[in-house]
């Protein structure tokens, strides 16, 4: 177990989180290297079992956690990367990732980002509109190269996840419509500076049922078959990410089942299968470590006021997302129910509500499953310096991003002379 109690103290691998807090302070993100590695290997293994002869590429979705230490670890394991900005491309490069294994999705790629991606020689640009095809074609002509592209096709299936992280419905802004896809492919295939490489789709995140994924995959396969009849052959099918993890009582299928479902939908088609998991690789590989500043007993509620806040972990405030909260060393006092809240001036600033905990002020809490969309979505709201990130491996810990200093937050600002 990467995060578990040992002798009554909650640990990351072989290191007590009390030691981590002492060394690096709180709040602090703590990642388990072994957990990231084993999640990646689970995908590899799932492909090997489900469809050993199919070429597959696991493109880690950088948006989930973009620390260079995480990217570099995954690059060394052989991962490709799914990116959504020039910034993420720069990070993959800085981490030593293989740019030929990069797919670039995103609904609003700028001219500069497309130039950057083409010059880097990435695997594929996932286009999301006819206008983006025009822009990419013009840039490729100017640069005198061929742009490898796919369309991100919106299969119009209901992912049955939280409304804000569902992306595959007609009313979502993502991708090109299923009906329009065929025409766009024919247009793309006729352009000398465009090379049709594949097709992409992503229906949503935190999926706990493989059925909508299978539906989407079947629709994409039907499209690939139609394209083939028009003489358009695809090298890869990118079926996205979205594989759900366990935060609370969810019981998501195993990665093995998810991957077997996708391989099954592809059937005898021989395209390379690309998946772009983010959360399933890093979500349960990280905790947010925080100290209780005050225990406040109210008439209606008790509060544990902690030193982490919505600026550090936005998911509860933004999505009402549930993260398990555990006492690093249960205090031995009576268990009571607490809302775990931060110091930010917003009612939405909570990390957990009505949690049964044995705590006293000064104690440490670990907010679990915070490895994905935690630090990556953090901000400096309320002029709070962003917290450090630490990777643990066995009994070793390494600071992979230091705590920000308050002065850094305004060092680029200036006061007009007038
Ligand atoms: N591929 C594409 C094209 C995506 O848009 C996304 C996520 C992924 C892959 C990775 O999805 P994952 O495997 O991590 O579920 N901030 C939200 C999640 C937003 C996901 C957006 N797209 C959250 O905290 O739950």
XYZ file of C-alpha atoms and ligand atoms in Angstrom:
443
model
C 0.000 0.000 0.000
C 1.395 3.382 -0.948
C -0.603 5.282 1.683
C -1.484 3.397 4.837
C -1.233 3.378 8.622
C 1.906 1.893 10.111
C 2.128 1.678 13.880
C -0.777 4.085 14.165
C 0.695 6.783 11.913
C -0.394 7.446 8.350
C 2.536 6.955 5.987
C 3.480 7.526 2.382
C 5.239 4.278 1.456
C 7.882 3.835 4.177
C 7.825 7.394 5.471
C 5.597 8.804 8.175
C 3.651 11.874 7.107
C 4.624 13.402 10.458
C 8.224 13.366 9.269
C 7.224 14.873 5.927
C 5.337 17.679 7.703
C 8.264 18.330 10.003
C 10.696 18.514 7.118
C 8.700 20.459 4.542
C 5.931 22.134 6.529
C 2.223 22.181 5.724
C 0.208 22.353 3.589
C 2.130 20.066 1.281
C 1.360 17.692 -1.563
C 2.917 14.264 -1.111
C 3.131 11.753 -3.968
C 4.070 8.092 -3.883
C 6.426 7.114 -6.656
C 5.489 3.444 -6.344
C 1.793 4.262 -6.709
C 2.372 6.193 -9.942
C 4.574 3.469 -11.305
C 2.178 0.678 -10.454
C -0.811 2.535 -11.934
C 1.098 2.976 -15.193
C 2.111 -0.685 -15.183
C -1.493 -1.673 -14.623
C -2.358 -0.085 -17.971
C 0.563 -1.808 -19.688
C -0.445 -5.104 -18.168
C -4.077 -4.608 -19.131
C -3.117 -4.192 -22.788
C -0.823 -7.208 -22.646
C -3.650 -9.351 -21.298
C -6.576 -7.995 -23.321
C -4.995 -7.721 -26.734
C -1.316 -8.708 -26.765
C -0.874 -8.133 -30.489
C -2.353 -4.679 -30.660
C -0.015 -1.723 -30.675
C -0.967 0.526 -27.797
C 0.218 3.837 -26.464
C -0.533 5.182 -23.004
C -0.469 8.971 -23.235
C -0.541 10.315 -19.695
C -2.813 13.338 -19.498
C -0.461 16.062 -18.285
C -3.249 18.305 -17.019
C -3.890 15.974 -14.085
C -0.494 16.587 -12.516
C 2.216 18.328 -14.468
C 5.121 18.361 -12.019
C 8.328 17.564 -13.914
C 9.135 14.775 -11.462
C 5.879 13.025 -12.344
C 6.358 13.569 -16.082
C 9.937 12.382 -15.987
C 9.040 9.235 -14.069
C 6.349 8.398 -16.618
C 8.631 9.254 -19.544
C 11.180 6.766 -18.199
C 8.456 4.126 -18.004
C 7.812 4.690 -21.709
C 4.649 6.791 -21.520
C 3.483 9.179 -24.179
C 1.693 12.378 -23.201
C -1.655 14.006 -23.848
C -1.298 17.773 -23.716
C -3.650 20.718 -24.032
C -1.340 23.721 -24.264
C 2.046 24.985 -25.351
C 2.877 25.181 -21.662
C 2.315 21.463 -21.240
C 4.407 20.776 -24.336
C 7.254 22.767 -22.773
C 6.926 20.739 -19.576
C 7.037 17.418 -21.429
C 10.154 18.589 -23.240
C 11.763 19.792 -20.013
C 11.011 16.448 -18.364
C 12.690 14.534 -21.186
C 9.474 13.105 -22.641
C 9.470 11.657 -26.148
C 7.780 14.329 -28.274
C 6.965 11.767 -30.954
C 4.558 10.232 -28.445
C 2.647 13.440 -27.760
C -0.981 14.044 -28.730
C -2.248 17.603 -28.488
C -5.956 18.070 -27.711
C -7.770 21.265 -26.867
C -10.580 23.308 -28.248
C -8.687 26.573 -28.743
C -5.114 25.998 -29.887
C -3.462 29.273 -30.824
C -1.357 29.853 -33.929
C 1.783 29.892 -31.764
C 0.860 26.606 -30.104
C 0.278 24.870 -33.432
C 3.637 26.139 -34.722
C 5.338 24.899 -31.559
C 3.693 21.484 -31.843
C 4.506 21.020 -35.529
C 8.100 22.111 -35.064
C 8.423 19.687 -32.165
C 7.281 16.840 -34.420
C 4.551 15.542 -32.117
C 2.571 12.419 -32.956
C -0.734 14.092 -33.621
C -2.789 17.251 -33.311
C -6.354 16.479 -32.309
C -8.361 19.048 -34.236
C -11.651 20.248 -32.884
C -13.138 22.291 -35.745
C -13.050 22.983 -39.479
C -11.427 26.346 -38.761
C -8.671 24.650 -36.823
C -8.021 22.410 -39.840
C -7.701 25.544 -42.024
C -5.318 27.146 -39.561
C -3.200 24.024 -39.178
C -3.025 23.512 -42.935
C -1.924 27.115 -43.512
C 0.800 26.828 -40.863
C 2.024 23.487 -42.214
C 2.263 24.972 -45.719
C 4.210 27.940 -44.396
C 6.587 25.684 -42.476
C 6.884 23.338 -45.452
C 5.857 20.208 -43.569
C 2.966 17.797 -43.220
C 0.875 18.045 -40.089
C -0.285 14.724 -38.629
C -3.833 15.226 -37.439
C -6.883 13.515 -36.004
C -10.294 14.952 -35.347
C -11.626 14.785 -31.865
C -15.068 13.460 -32.604
C -17.909 13.997 -30.218
C -19.743 10.665 -30.148
C -22.773 12.131 -28.327
C -22.945 9.579 -25.560
C -23.779 10.315 -21.952
C -20.789 9.515 -19.774
C -23.009 9.589 -16.671
C -20.443 11.472 -14.645
C -20.524 14.887 -12.949
C -21.997 17.506 -15.322
C -18.857 19.662 -15.320
C -16.541 16.850 -16.314
C -18.758 15.305 -18.958
C -17.486 16.204 -22.400
C -19.028 13.874 -24.966
C -22.524 15.303 -25.327
C -23.829 17.420 -28.214
C -24.167 20.440 -25.954
C -20.497 20.271 -24.887
C -17.969 22.562 -26.558
C -15.564 19.730 -27.344
C -14.783 18.035 -30.611
C -16.513 18.027 -33.967
C -19.964 16.536 -34.281
C -20.294 12.950 -35.299
C -22.392 13.936 -38.315
C -19.801 16.432 -39.532
C -16.757 14.208 -39.019
C -16.816 12.365 -42.317
C -16.920 15.563 -44.377
C -14.042 17.041 -42.368
C -11.931 13.922 -42.861
C -12.474 14.043 -46.609
C -11.520 17.702 -46.621
C -8.386 16.977 -44.546
C -7.340 14.002 -46.680
C -7.400 16.171 -49.795
C -4.842 18.642 -48.423
C -1.194 17.912 -49.301
C 0.167 19.403 -46.087
C -2.175 17.425 -43.881
C -1.638 13.808 -43.003
C -4.651 12.056 -41.534
C -3.212 10.042 -38.662
C -6.135 8.994 -36.538
C -9.316 9.762 -34.703
C -9.854 10.873 -31.139
C -12.643 11.023 -28.604
C -13.018 11.626 -24.890
C -16.456 11.456 -23.334
C -15.767 12.570 -19.806
C -13.832 12.029 -16.665
C -14.219 9.869 -13.558
C -16.250 7.246 -15.437
C -17.310 4.401 -13.199
C -19.215 2.434 -15.817
C -17.469 1.074 -18.919
C -20.711 0.945 -20.946
C -20.680 4.553 -22.239
C -17.006 4.139 -23.182
C -17.877 1.009 -25.136
C -20.723 2.877 -26.887
C -18.381 5.715 -27.804
C -15.724 3.295 -29.016
C -18.236 1.472 -31.216
C -19.379 4.732 -32.796
C -15.762 5.702 -33.468
C -15.088 2.290 -35.013
C -18.136 2.685 -37.268
C -16.724 6.021 -38.401
C -13.301 4.479 -39.075
C -14.988 1.829 -41.204
C -16.830 4.451 -43.242
C -13.632 6.450 -43.712
C -11.875 3.352 -44.925
C -14.506 2.937 -47.626
C -13.563 6.436 -48.777
C -9.938 5.379 -48.936
C -8.961 7.138 -45.695
C -6.916 4.825 -43.503
C -6.222 5.668 -39.874
C -3.092 4.676 -37.978
C -4.531 5.138 -34.528
C -7.724 5.418 -32.545
C -7.445 7.551 -29.396
C -10.272 6.692 -27.035
C -9.390 9.253 -24.389
C -9.056 8.982 -20.659
C -11.656 9.288 -17.969
C -11.098 5.982 -16.175
C -12.649 6.481 -12.760
C -10.917 5.909 -9.459
C -12.202 5.242 -5.988
C -12.576 8.388 -3.886
C -15.343 7.145 -1.623
C -17.850 4.387 -2.208
C -17.490 4.288 -5.970
C -16.612 0.910 -7.344
C -15.040 1.636 -10.709
C -14.144 -1.325 -12.873
C -10.489 -2.279 -12.857
C -8.178 -0.838 -15.496
C -8.083 -4.365 -16.897
C -11.824 -4.275 -17.505
C -11.773 -0.776 -18.979
C -9.002 -1.681 -21.397
C -10.542 -5.031 -22.323
C -13.770 -3.167 -23.095
C -11.995 -0.760 -25.430
C -9.980 -3.480 -27.126
C -13.187 -5.488 -27.513
C -14.910 -2.570 -29.231
C -12.013 -2.250 -31.676
C -12.349 -5.933 -32.466
C -10.382 -6.975 -35.510
C -9.392 -3.445 -36.494
C -5.641 -3.132 -36.328
C -5.158 0.554 -35.536
C -2.897 1.468 -32.638
C -5.054 2.085 -29.577
C -4.187 5.221 -27.657
C -5.613 6.024 -24.245
C -4.959 9.187 -22.286
C -5.507 8.535 -18.589
C -4.715 11.239 -16.081
C -6.597 10.623 -12.871
C -6.210 6.827 -12.982
C -2.423 7.216 -12.979
C -1.905 9.894 -10.334
C -5.204 10.394 -8.485
C -4.638 7.922 -5.697
C -0.889 8.482 -5.739
C -1.065 11.748 -3.817
C -2.363 13.303 -0.611
C -2.604 16.883 0.545
C -1.055 17.067 3.984
C -2.447 19.794 6.217
C -2.297 20.875 9.852
C -5.281 21.699 12.029
C -4.967 25.305 13.162
C -8.138 25.424 15.217
C -10.890 23.157 16.311
C -14.010 25.249 16.481
C -17.153 23.877 18.045
C -20.313 25.509 16.785
C -23.985 25.147 17.586
C -24.849 23.413 14.355
C -21.474 22.137 13.207
C -17.949 21.538 14.396
C -15.133 22.834 12.244
C -11.572 21.706 11.809
C -9.921 24.832 10.429
C -6.838 23.663 8.555
C -3.943 25.412 6.828
C -4.830 24.063 3.362
C -7.655 25.684 1.440
C -9.618 25.765 -1.786
C -6.702 27.509 -3.481
C -4.630 24.362 -2.812
C -7.355 21.816 -3.630
C -10.246 23.273 -5.592
C -12.214 20.126 -6.366
C -14.531 20.119 -3.326
C -15.451 23.788 -3.857
C -15.803 23.509 -7.622
C -17.442 20.118 -8.059
C -18.580 19.219 -4.545
C -16.054 16.449 -5.020
C -15.515 14.085 -2.088
C -11.996 13.410 -0.809
C -11.393 11.117 2.118
C -9.895 12.885 5.133
C -7.824 10.897 7.616
C -6.037 11.901 10.800
C -2.339 11.205 10.378
C -2.217 10.133 14.037
C -5.721 9.817 15.487
C -5.670 11.924 18.662
C -7.270 9.353 20.928
C -10.098 11.725 21.860
C -13.753 10.967 21.152
C -14.647 10.764 17.482
C -16.804 13.677 16.431
C -18.162 15.063 13.179
C -16.298 17.994 11.604
C -16.423 20.139 8.522
C -12.819 20.431 7.390
C -12.438 23.995 6.160
C -9.672 26.314 5.061
C -8.975 29.940 5.950
C -10.102 31.428 2.612
C -12.940 33.940 2.748
C -15.506 31.883 0.866
C -18.229 29.614 2.149
C -17.172 27.227 -0.624
C -13.783 26.856 1.043
C -14.125 23.389 2.444
C -12.186 20.178 1.925
C -14.660 17.806 3.491
C -17.977 17.982 5.286
C -19.279 16.010 8.266
C -16.227 13.838 8.655
C -15.890 11.566 11.641
C -12.496 12.231 13.129
C -10.583 11.940 16.380
C -8.620 15.183 16.322
C -7.214 18.047 18.364
C -5.764 21.297 17.086
C -2.150 21.024 16.004
C -2.726 17.557 14.540
C -2.208 16.594 10.919
C -4.784 15.507 8.372
C -4.209 13.863 5.006
C -6.701 14.693 2.253
C -6.604 11.597 0.099
C -6.814 11.002 -3.653
C -5.384 14.451 -4.286
C -2.696 13.483 -6.794
C -4.837 14.420 -9.816
C -6.246 17.900 -10.412
C -4.916 19.012 -7.032
C -1.744 21.053 -7.408
C -2.519 21.383 -11.122
C -5.654 23.417 -10.355
C -4.210 25.372 -7.434
C -4.048 29.145 -7.373
C -2.766 32.031 -5.301
C -6.220 33.216 -4.241
C -6.092 35.227 -1.028
C -2.369 35.766 -1.750
C -1.592 32.326 -0.492
C 1.742 30.958 -1.707
C 1.355 27.628 -3.434
C 2.398 24.693 -1.310
C 5.402 22.440 -1.944
C 5.317 19.048 -3.655
C 7.244 16.074 -2.328
C 7.776 12.658 -3.906
C 8.303 9.711 -1.580
C 9.997 6.513 -2.639
C 10.391 3.909 0.085
C 11.725 5.803 3.076
C 13.178 8.599 0.935
C 11.554 11.924 0.220
C 12.483 14.529 -2.316
C 11.201 18.070 -2.568
C 10.212 18.475 -6.227
C 8.776 21.946 -5.946
C 9.467 24.282 -3.034
C 6.874 26.323 -1.217
C 6.352 29.683 -2.891
C 7.331 32.837 -1.025
C 4.833 35.620 -0.615
C 7.216 38.106 -2.280
C 7.270 35.986 -5.446
C 3.539 36.476 -5.769
C 3.868 40.198 -6.430
C 7.460 40.518 -7.591
C 6.310 41.034 -11.218
C 3.730 43.642 -10.331
C 4.384 47.380 -10.494
C 2.823 50.618 -9.358
C 2.245 53.202 -12.150
C 4.102 56.506 -11.615
C 0.834 58.393 -11.975
N -8.094 13.189 -22.578
C -8.798 14.295 -22.818
C -9.025 14.712 -24.191
C -9.317 15.038 -21.739
O -10.041 16.122 -21.968
C -9.090 14.619 -20.408
C -9.598 15.352 -19.251
C -8.313 13.464 -20.216
C -7.839 12.772 -21.324
C -7.961 12.941 -18.863
O -9.066 12.538 -18.131
P -8.847 11.662 -16.808
O -8.295 10.342 -17.223
O -7.938 12.404 -15.915
O -10.222 11.570 -16.233
N -10.611 18.900 -13.286
C -11.548 17.805 -13.329
C -11.240 16.847 -14.463
C -11.240 17.510 -15.824
C -10.844 16.556 -16.926
C -10.757 17.224 -18.239
N -10.318 16.396 -19.320
C -11.526 17.104 -11.976
O -10.841 17.576 -11.081
O -12.238 16.118 -11.772
